[in-house]
């Protein structure tokens, strides 16, 4: 079942152009004020009249709002203006404070006057997706991603946030450390998404995908991470919700400049082979046939969830590390494009990262390294 998209509606209230003109008038009043107005000073009559006019208009808009959260937000904005313009305003109330409060109210009214789905329409849409199972328990609900899905203007992301707040009041969604999600325990696929998101975060932290760079497309990430595309999509959405990347519908995710954690400088590919050699097995067979056989075996273990004999997975991981040490110089000699270098750095980070304690995650990480080594072999070509 497909939940219909919410319709774009012009809500009751002053037209967009009128509100924009009011903001311009407010700017004129501010510029005309004497310099003394930067401290406590009498409020001009023109500013008081402007505030009176738009507070009345805002009250009329609030009366038509169906969203509890939106109504509360506007009542707070209105109260901030009324407090500073009343005859009983607190001592020290000044013109800049009233201008700031009125500007905040007018900016909210300007967004409200746009031809976009109303907050109640967005909450109905999200409620429908939760009810029909499109957004199952535990699935992330990032405001920016939903806004992109609905083709909203960036300024109207606030409507999605208000809709999510309404759903949180209803108990349908909950706020977590990593963002908003549908209430309920996540399914197994979501647990895998969290695991993949954690690994992508590690690749970003270690410089494989530095700030400002774009992650590969979901389909292009699914192959090297030996993971189905829906899980990759969900993992990228988790990173988007927590602010590590910025993504949109049909747009590659880009790592933000400040992901919220320290990021290492990109690995120097001219010396990476030395570190990999030290971490691998001395004297490993790095012939093309041996590389393919080792990679096939490691990927097969993960694909069939086979539990190899104790010690086999770490041994294979170190063998693949030696193969990466052999292949990266040859691959780098032929390819210096950003995409190729990102592939080489991802392989090196995968080989050098500390192995997880969980056996299944060890198996998956080794399969990821095997996929990366095969990519290196293709880049190196005959030089391998």
CSV table of C-alpha atoms in Angstrom, one decimal:
chain,number,residue,atom,x,y,z
A,1,UNK,CA,0.0,0.0,0.0
A,2,UNK,CA,1.3,3.4,-1.0
A,3,UNK,CA,0.6,6.4,1.3
A,4,UNK,CA,-0.5,9.4,-0.9
A,5,UNK,CA,1.7,12.4,-0.7
A,6,UNK,CA,0.2,15.4,1.2
A,7,UNK,CA,-1.2,18.1,-1.0
A,8,UNK,CA,0.3,21.6,-1.2
A,9,UNK,CA,-2.0,24.1,0.2
A,10,UNK,CA,-2.1,27.9,0.7
A,11,UNK,CA,-3.1,28.3,4.3
A,12,UNK,CA,-5.4,31.0,5.6
A,13,UNK,CA,-3.4,34.1,6.5
A,14,UNK,CA,-1.5,37.1,4.9
A,15,UNK,CA,-0.1,36.4,1.5
A,16,UNK,CA,3.7,35.8,1.1
A,17,UNK,CA,4.3,39.2,-0.5
A,18,UNK,CA,2.6,41.0,2.3
A,19,UNK,CA,4.7,39.3,4.9
A,20,UNK,CA,7.9,39.9,2.9
A,21,UNK,CA,7.0,43.6,2.7
A,22,UNK,CA,6.5,43.7,6.5
A,23,UNK,CA,10.0,42.4,7.0
A,24,UNK,CA,11.3,45.1,4.7
A,25,UNK,CA,9.4,47.7,6.6
A,26,UNK,CA,10.9,46.4,9.9
A,27,UNK,CA,14.3,46.7,8.4
A,28,UNK,CA,13.6,50.3,7.4
A,29,UNK,CA,12.5,51.1,10.9
A,30,UNK,CA,15.7,49.6,12.4
A,31,UNK,CA,17.9,51.5,10.0
A,32,UNK,CA,16.1,54.8,10.7
A,33,UNK,CA,16.6,54.4,14.5
A,34,UNK,CA,19.3,56.5,16.1
A,35,UNK,CA,22.4,54.8,17.3
A,36,UNK,CA,21.2,55.2,20.9
A,37,UNK,CA,18.6,52.6,20.2
A,38,UNK,CA,21.3,49.9,20.5
A,39,UNK,CA,20.8,50.4,24.2
A,40,UNK,CA,17.5,50.9,26.1
A,41,UNK,CA,15.5,53.6,24.2
A,42,UNK,CA,11.9,54.6,23.5
A,43,UNK,CA,10.2,52.4,20.9
A,44,UNK,CA,9.0,54.3,17.8
A,45,UNK,CA,5.3,54.4,17.2
A,46,UNK,CA,5.8,53.0,13.7
A,47,UNK,CA,7.4,49.9,15.2
A,48,UNK,CA,4.6,49.5,17.8
A,49,UNK,CA,1.9,49.8,15.1
A,50,UNK,CA,3.7,47.3,12.9
A,51,UNK,CA,3.9,44.9,15.8
A,52,UNK,CA,0.2,45.3,16.7
A,53,UNK,CA,-0.8,44.6,13.1
A,54,UNK,CA,1.2,41.4,12.8
A,55,UNK,CA,0.4,40.1,16.2
A,56,UNK,CA,-3.3,40.3,15.4
A,57,UNK,CA,-2.6,38.5,12.1
A,58,UNK,CA,-0.6,35.8,13.9
A,59,UNK,CA,-3.4,35.2,16.4
A,60,UNK,CA,-5.8,34.6,13.4
A,61,UNK,CA,-3.4,32.1,11.9
A,62,UNK,CA,-3.0,30.2,15.2
A,63,UNK,CA,-6.8,29.9,15.5
A,64,UNK,CA,-6.8,27.8,12.2
A,65,UNK,CA,-3.9,25.6,13.1
A,66,UNK,CA,-4.5,21.9,13.6
A,67,UNK,CA,-1.0,21.0,14.8
A,68,UNK,CA,-0.6,21.2,18.6
A,69,UNK,CA,3.1,21.7,18.3
A,70,UNK,CA,2.9,24.4,15.7
A,71,UNK,CA,0.3,26.3,17.7
A,72,UNK,CA,2.5,26.2,20.8
A,73,UNK,CA,5.5,27.4,18.8
A,74,UNK,CA,3.6,30.4,17.4
A,75,UNK,CA,2.1,31.3,20.8
A,76,UNK,CA,5.6,31.5,22.2
A,77,UNK,CA,6.7,33.8,19.3
A,78,UNK,CA,3.6,36.0,19.7
A,79,UNK,CA,4.1,36.2,23.5
A,80,UNK,CA,7.7,37.3,22.9
A,81,UNK,CA,6.4,40.3,20.9
A,82,UNK,CA,3.5,41.1,23.2
A,83,UNK,CA,5.8,41.1,26.3
A,84,UNK,CA,8.1,43.7,24.7
A,85,UNK,CA,5.4,46.0,23.4
A,86,UNK,CA,2.9,46.1,26.3
A,87,UNK,CA,2.6,49.0,28.6
A,88,UNK,CA,3.8,46.8,31.4
A,89,UNK,CA,6.9,45.6,29.6
A,90,UNK,CA,9.8,44.7,31.9
A,91,UNK,CA,12.2,47.5,32.8
A,92,UNK,CA,15.1,47.5,30.2
A,93,UNK,CA,12.9,46.4,27.3
A,94,UNK,CA,14.6,48.0,24.3
A,95,UNK,CA,13.9,48.5,20.6
A,96,UNK,CA,16.4,45.8,19.4
A,97,UNK,CA,14.7,43.2,21.5
A,98,UNK,CA,11.3,44.1,20.1
A,99,UNK,CA,12.7,44.1,16.5
A,100,UNK,CA,14.2,40.6,17.1
A,101,UNK,CA,11.0,39.2,18.5
A,102,UNK,CA,8.9,40.7,15.7
A,103,UNK,CA,11.4,39.5,13.0
A,104,UNK,CA,11.2,35.9,14.4
A,105,UNK,CA,7.4,36.0,14.2
A,106,UNK,CA,7.4,37.4,10.7
A,107,UNK,CA,9.9,34.8,9.5
A,108,UNK,CA,7.6,32.1,10.8
A,109,UNK,CA,4.7,33.8,9.1
A,110,UNK,CA,6.7,34.0,5.8
A,111,UNK,CA,7.3,30.3,5.8
A,112,UNK,CA,3.7,29.6,6.8
A,113,UNK,CA,2.5,31.5,3.7
A,114,UNK,CA,4.4,29.3,1.3
A,115,UNK,CA,2.6,26.8,-1.0
A,116,UNK,CA,3.6,23.7,0.8
A,117,UNK,CA,1.8,20.8,2.6
A,118,UNK,CA,0.5,21.8,6.0
A,119,UNK,CA,2.0,20.3,9.1
A,120,UNK,CA,-1.1,18.3,9.7
A,121,UNK,CA,-0.9,16.9,6.1
A,122,UNK,CA,2.7,15.9,6.7
A,123,UNK,CA,1.9,14.2,10.0
A,124,UNK,CA,-1.0,12.3,8.4
A,125,UNK,CA,1.4,11.2,5.7
A,126,UNK,CA,3.9,9.9,8.2
A,127,UNK,CA,1.2,8.4,10.3
A,128,UNK,CA,0.0,6.5,7.3
A,129,UNK,CA,3.5,5.2,6.5
A,130,UNK,CA,3.9,3.9,10.1
A,131,UNK,CA,0.4,2.3,10.1
A,132,UNK,CA,0.9,0.5,6.8
A,133,UNK,CA,4.4,-0.8,7.7
A,134,UNK,CA,6.3,1.3,5.2
A,135,UNK,CA,8.2,2.8,8.2
A,136,UNK,CA,8.5,-0.2,10.5
A,137,UNK,CA,9.3,0.0,14.3
A,138,UNK,CA,12.8,1.3,14.8
A,139,UNK,CA,13.2,2.9,11.4
A,140,UNK,CA,14.8,6.4,11.3
A,141,UNK,CA,12.7,9.4,10.4
A,142,UNK,CA,15.1,12.2,9.4
A,143,UNK,CA,13.5,15.6,8.9
A,144,UNK,CA,15.7,16.6,6.0
A,145,UNK,CA,15.3,13.3,4.2
A,146,UNK,CA,11.5,13.5,4.6
A,147,UNK,CA,11.5,17.1,3.3
A,148,UNK,CA,13.5,16.0,0.3
A,149,UNK,CA,11.1,13.1,-0.3
A,150,UNK,CA,8.2,15.6,-0.3
A,151,UNK,CA,10.1,18.1,-2.4
A,152,UNK,CA,9.8,20.8,0.2
A,153,UNK,CA,11.8,24.0,0.1
A,154,UNK,CA,14.8,23.9,2.6
A,155,UNK,CA,13.1,26.6,4.7
A,156,UNK,CA,10.0,24.4,5.1
A,157,UNK,CA,11.9,21.5,6.8
A,158,UNK,CA,10.5,23.1,10.0
A,159,UNK,CA,7.1,21.7,9.0
A,160,UNK,CA,8.5,18.2,9.0
A,161,UNK,CA,10.1,18.8,12.4
A,162,UNK,CA,6.7,20.1,13.8
A,163,UNK,CA,4.9,17.1,12.3
A,164,UNK,CA,7.4,14.7,14.0
A,165,UNK,CA,6.9,16.5,17.3
A,166,UNK,CA,3.1,16.0,17.0
A,167,UNK,CA,3.7,12.3,16.3
A,168,UNK,CA,6.0,12.1,19.3
A,169,UNK,CA,3.2,13.5,21.5
A,170,UNK,CA,1.0,10.7,20.1
A,171,UNK,CA,3.6,8.2,21.0
A,172,UNK,CA,4.2,7.0,17.4
A,173,UNK,CA,7.8,8.2,17.2
A,174,UNK,CA,10.5,8.8,19.7
A,175,UNK,CA,13.6,11.0,19.9
A,176,UNK,CA,16.9,9.2,20.5
A,177,UNK,CA,20.5,10.2,20.7
A,178,UNK,CA,20.9,9.5,16.9
A,179,UNK,CA,17.6,11.2,15.8
A,180,UNK,CA,13.9,10.5,15.6
A,181,UNK,CA,12.7,6.9,14.9
A,182,UNK,CA,9.4,5.0,14.8
A,183,UNK,CA,8.5,3.8,18.3
A,184,UNK,CA,9.2,0.1,18.9
A,185,UNK,CA,12.1,-2.3,18.8
A,186,UNK,CA,14.0,-2.4,15.5
A,187,UNK,CA,13.9,-5.5,13.4
A,188,UNK,CA,17.0,-7.5,12.5
A,189,UNK,CA,17.5,-5.6,9.3
A,190,UNK,CA,17.7,-2.3,11.3
A,191,UNK,CA,20.3,-3.9,13.6
A,192,UNK,CA,22.4,-4.6,10.5
A,193,UNK,CA,21.8,-1.1,9.4
A,194,UNK,CA,23.2,0.2,12.7
A,195,UNK,CA,26.3,-2.1,12.2
A,196,UNK,CA,26.8,-0.8,8.7
A,197,UNK,CA,26.4,2.8,9.8
A,198,UNK,CA,29.0,2.3,12.4
A,199,UNK,CA,31.5,0.9,9.9
A,200,UNK,CA,30.8,3.8,7.5
A,201,UNK,CA,31.4,6.1,10.4
A,202,UNK,CA,34.8,4.4,10.9
A,203,UNK,CA,35.7,4.8,7.3
A,204,UNK,CA,34.9,8.5,7.6
A,205,UNK,CA,36.8,8.9,10.8
A,206,UNK,CA,39.9,7.2,9.3
A,207,UNK,CA,39.9,9.5,6.2
A,208,UNK,CA,38.6,7.1,3.6
A,209,UNK,CA,35.8,9.5,3.0
A,210,UNK,CA,36.9,12.9,4.4
A,211,UNK,CA,34.6,15.8,5.1
A,212,UNK,CA,33.2,17.4,1.9
A,213,UNK,CA,33.6,14.1,-0.1
A,214,UNK,CA,30.6,12.2,-1.4
A,215,UNK,CA,29.9,8.6,-0.4
A,216,UNK,CA,29.5,6.2,-3.3
A,217,UNK,CA,26.0,5.6,-4.5
A,218,UNK,CA,24.0,3.0,-2.5
A,219,UNK,CA,24.3,0.4,-5.2
A,220,UNK,CA,28.1,1.0,-5.4
A,221,UNK,CA,28.4,0.7,-1.6
A,222,UNK,CA,26.4,-2.6,-1.5
A,223,UNK,CA,29.0,-4.5,-3.4
A,224,UNK,CA,32.1,-3.7,-1.4
A,225,UNK,CA,30.2,-3.9,1.9
A,226,UNK,CA,28.6,-7.3,0.8
A,227,UNK,CA,25.3,-6.0,2.1
A,228,UNK,CA,21.9,-5.6,0.4
A,229,UNK,CA,21.0,-2.2,-0.8
A,230,UNK,CA,18.0,-1.7,1.5
A,231,UNK,CA,20.3,-2.1,4.5
A,232,UNK,CA,22.8,0.3,3.0
A,233,UNK,CA,20.1,2.9,2.4
A,234,UNK,CA,18.9,2.6,6.0
A,235,UNK,CA,22.5,2.9,7.2
A,236,UNK,CA,23.1,6.1,5.2
A,237,UNK,CA,19.8,7.4,6.5
A,238,UNK,CA,21.0,6.8,10.1
A,239,UNK,CA,24.1,8.9,9.3
A,240,UNK,CA,22.0,11.6,7.8
A,241,UNK,CA,19.7,11.7,10.8
A,242,UNK,CA,22.7,12.1,13.2
A,243,UNK,CA,24.2,14.8,11.0
A,244,UNK,CA,27.3,12.9,9.8
A,245,UNK,CA,26.2,13.2,6.1
A,246,UNK,CA,23.8,15.2,4.1
A,247,UNK,CA,21.7,13.4,1.6
A,248,UNK,CA,18.5,13.8,-0.4
A,249,UNK,CA,16.3,12.0,-2.8
A,250,UNK,CA,18.4,10.8,-5.8
A,251,UNK,CA,21.5,12.7,-4.5
A,252,UNK,CA,24.7,11.1,-3.2
A,253,UNK,CA,25.3,11.5,0.5
A,254,UNK,CA,28.1,14.0,1.3
A,255,UNK,CA,30.1,14.0,4.5
A,256,UNK,CA,29.6,17.2,6.4
A,257,UNK,CA,32.5,19.5,7.3
A,258,UNK,CA,32.0,18.8,11.0
A,259,UNK,CA,30.7,15.3,11.5
A,260,UNK,CA,30.9,15.6,15.3
A,261,UNK,CA,34.0,13.5,15.8
A,262,UNK,CA,37.7,13.8,15.0
A,263,UNK,CA,38.6,12.8,11.4
A,264,UNK,CA,42.1,11.6,10.5
A,265,UNK,CA,44.0,12.9,7.5
A,266,UNK,CA,43.5,10.7,4.4
A,267,UNK,CA,45.9,7.8,4.3
A,268,UNK,CA,49.1,8.5,2.3
A,269,UNK,CA,48.8,5.9,-0.5
A,270,UNK,CA,52.5,6.1,-1.3
A,271,UNK,CA,53.4,4.6,2.1
A,272,UNK,CA,50.3,2.6,2.9
A,273,UNK,CA,51.9,-0.6,1.6
A,274,UNK,CA,54.5,-0.5,4.3
A,275,UNK,CA,51.9,-0.4,7.1
A,276,UNK,CA,49.9,-3.1,5.4
A,277,UNK,CA,53.0,-5.3,5.0
A,278,UNK,CA,53.7,-5.1,8.7
A,279,UNK,CA,50.1,-6.0,9.5
A,280,UNK,CA,50.0,-8.9,7.1
A,281,UNK,CA,51.8,-12.3,6.7
A,282,UNK,CA,55.3,-12.2,5.5
A,283,UNK,CA,55.8,-14.3,2.4
A,284,UNK,CA,52.1,-14.6,1.5
A,285,UNK,CA,51.3,-15.8,-2.0
A,286,UNK,CA,50.0,-12.8,-3.9
A,287,UNK,CA,49.5,-14.3,-7.3
A,288,UNK,CA,46.4,-13.4,-9.2
A,289,UNK,CA,44.9,-16.9,-8.8
A,290,UNK,CA,45.6,-17.0,-5.1
A,291,UNK,CA,44.1,-13.6,-4.6
A,292,UNK,CA,40.9,-14.7,-6.3
A,293,UNK,CA,40.7,-18.0,-4.4
A,294,UNK,CA,41.2,-16.3,-1.0
A,295,UNK,CA,38.6,-13.6,-1.8
A,296,UNK,CA,36.1,-16.1,-3.0
A,297,UNK,CA,36.5,-18.2,0.2
A,298,UNK,CA,36.1,-15.2,2.5
A,299,UNK,CA,33.0,-13.9,0.8
A,300,UNK,CA,31.5,-17.4,0.7
A,301,UNK,CA,31.9,-17.8,4.4
A,302,UNK,CA,29.9,-14.6,5.0
A,303,UNK,CA,27.3,-15.3,2.3
A,304,UNK,CA,26.5,-18.7,3.7
A,305,UNK,CA,27.2,-17.7,7.3
A,306,UNK,CA,29.7,-20.5,7.7
A,307,UNK,CA,31.7,-20.7,10.9
A,308,UNK,CA,35.3,-21.6,9.9
A,309,UNK,CA,37.7,-23.4,12.2
A,310,UNK,CA,39.1,-21.3,15.0
A,311,UNK,CA,41.9,-19.0,13.8
A,312,UNK,CA,40.9,-19.3,10.1
A,313,UNK,CA,39.2,-15.9,9.9
A,314,UNK,CA,42.1,-13.9,11.4
A,315,UNK,CA,44.6,-15.8,9.3
A,316,UNK,CA,42.6,-15.1,6.1
A,317,UNK,CA,42.3,-11.4,7.1
A,318,UNK,CA,46.0,-11.1,7.5
A,319,UNK,CA,46.6,-12.9,4.2
A,320,UNK,CA,44.2,-10.4,2.5
A,321,UNK,CA,46.1,-7.6,4.2
A,322,UNK,CA,49.3,-8.7,2.5
A,323,UNK,CA,47.5,-8.9,-0.8
A,324,UNK,CA,46.3,-5.3,-0.4
A,325,UNK,CA,49.9,-4.3,0.4
A,326,UNK,CA,51.0,-5.8,-2.9
A,327,UNK,CA,48.2,-4.4,-5.0
A,328,UNK,CA,47.8,-0.8,-3.8
A,329,UNK,CA,51.1,0.5,-5.3
A,330,UNK,CA,50.3,-1.1,-8.6
A,331,UNK,CA,46.7,0.3,-8.5
A,332,UNK,CA,47.9,3.8,-7.5
A,333,UNK,CA,50.4,3.8,-10.4
A,334,UNK,CA,47.6,3.4,-12.9
A,335,UNK,CA,44.8,5.4,-11.2
A,336,UNK,CA,44.9,8.7,-9.3
A,337,UNK,CA,41.2,9.6,-9.6
A,338,UNK,CA,39.3,10.5,-6.4
A,339,UNK,CA,37.1,7.5,-6.8
A,340,UNK,CA,40.0,5.1,-7.2
A,341,UNK,CA,41.9,6.6,-4.3
A,342,UNK,CA,38.8,6.3,-2.1
A,343,UNK,CA,38.6,2.6,-3.0
A,344,UNK,CA,42.3,2.1,-2.1
A,345,UNK,CA,41.9,4.0,1.2
A,346,UNK,CA,38.8,2.0,2.0
A,347,UNK,CA,40.7,-1.2,1.4
A,348,UNK,CA,43.6,0.0,3.6
A,349,UNK,CA,41.4,1.1,6.5
A,350,UNK,CA,39.5,-2.2,6.3
A,351,UNK,CA,42.7,-4.1,6.6
A,352,UNK,CA,44.3,-2.0,9.4
A,353,UNK,CA,41.2,-1.4,11.6
A,354,UNK,CA,41.1,-3.5,14.8
A,355,UNK,CA,39.2,-6.6,14.4
A,356,UNK,CA,35.8,-6.7,16.2
A,357,UNK,CA,35.2,-9.3,19.0
A,358,UNK,CA,31.9,-10.6,17.6
A,359,UNK,CA,32.7,-13.6,15.4
A,360,UNK,CA,29.9,-12.7,12.9
A,361,UNK,CA,31.2,-9.2,12.6
A,362,UNK,CA,34.7,-10.5,12.1
A,363,UNK,CA,33.4,-12.7,9.3
A,364,UNK,CA,31.6,-9.7,7.7
A,365,UNK,CA,34.6,-7.4,8.0
A,366,UNK,CA,36.9,-10.0,6.4
A,367,UNK,CA,34.4,-10.4,3.5
A,368,UNK,CA,34.5,-6.6,3.1
A,369,UNK,CA,38.3,-6.8,2.9
A,370,UNK,CA,38.0,-9.6,0.3
A,371,UNK,CA,35.7,-7.4,-1.8
A,372,UNK,CA,38.1,-4.5,-1.5
A,373,UNK,CA,41.1,-6.7,-2.6
A,374,UNK,CA,39.2,-7.8,-5.7
A,375,UNK,CA,38.6,-4.1,-6.5
A,376,UNK,CA,42.3,-3.4,-6.1
A,377,UNK,CA,43.1,-6.3,-8.4
A,378,UNK,CA,40.9,-4.8,-11.1
A,379,UNK,CA,42.5,-1.4,-10.7
A,380,UNK,CA,46.0,-2.9,-10.8
A,381,UNK,CA,45.3,-4.8,-14.0
A,382,UNK,CA,48.2,-6.6,-15.6
A,383,UNK,CA,50.6,-5.1,-13.1
A,384,UNK,CA,49.1,-7.3,-10.4
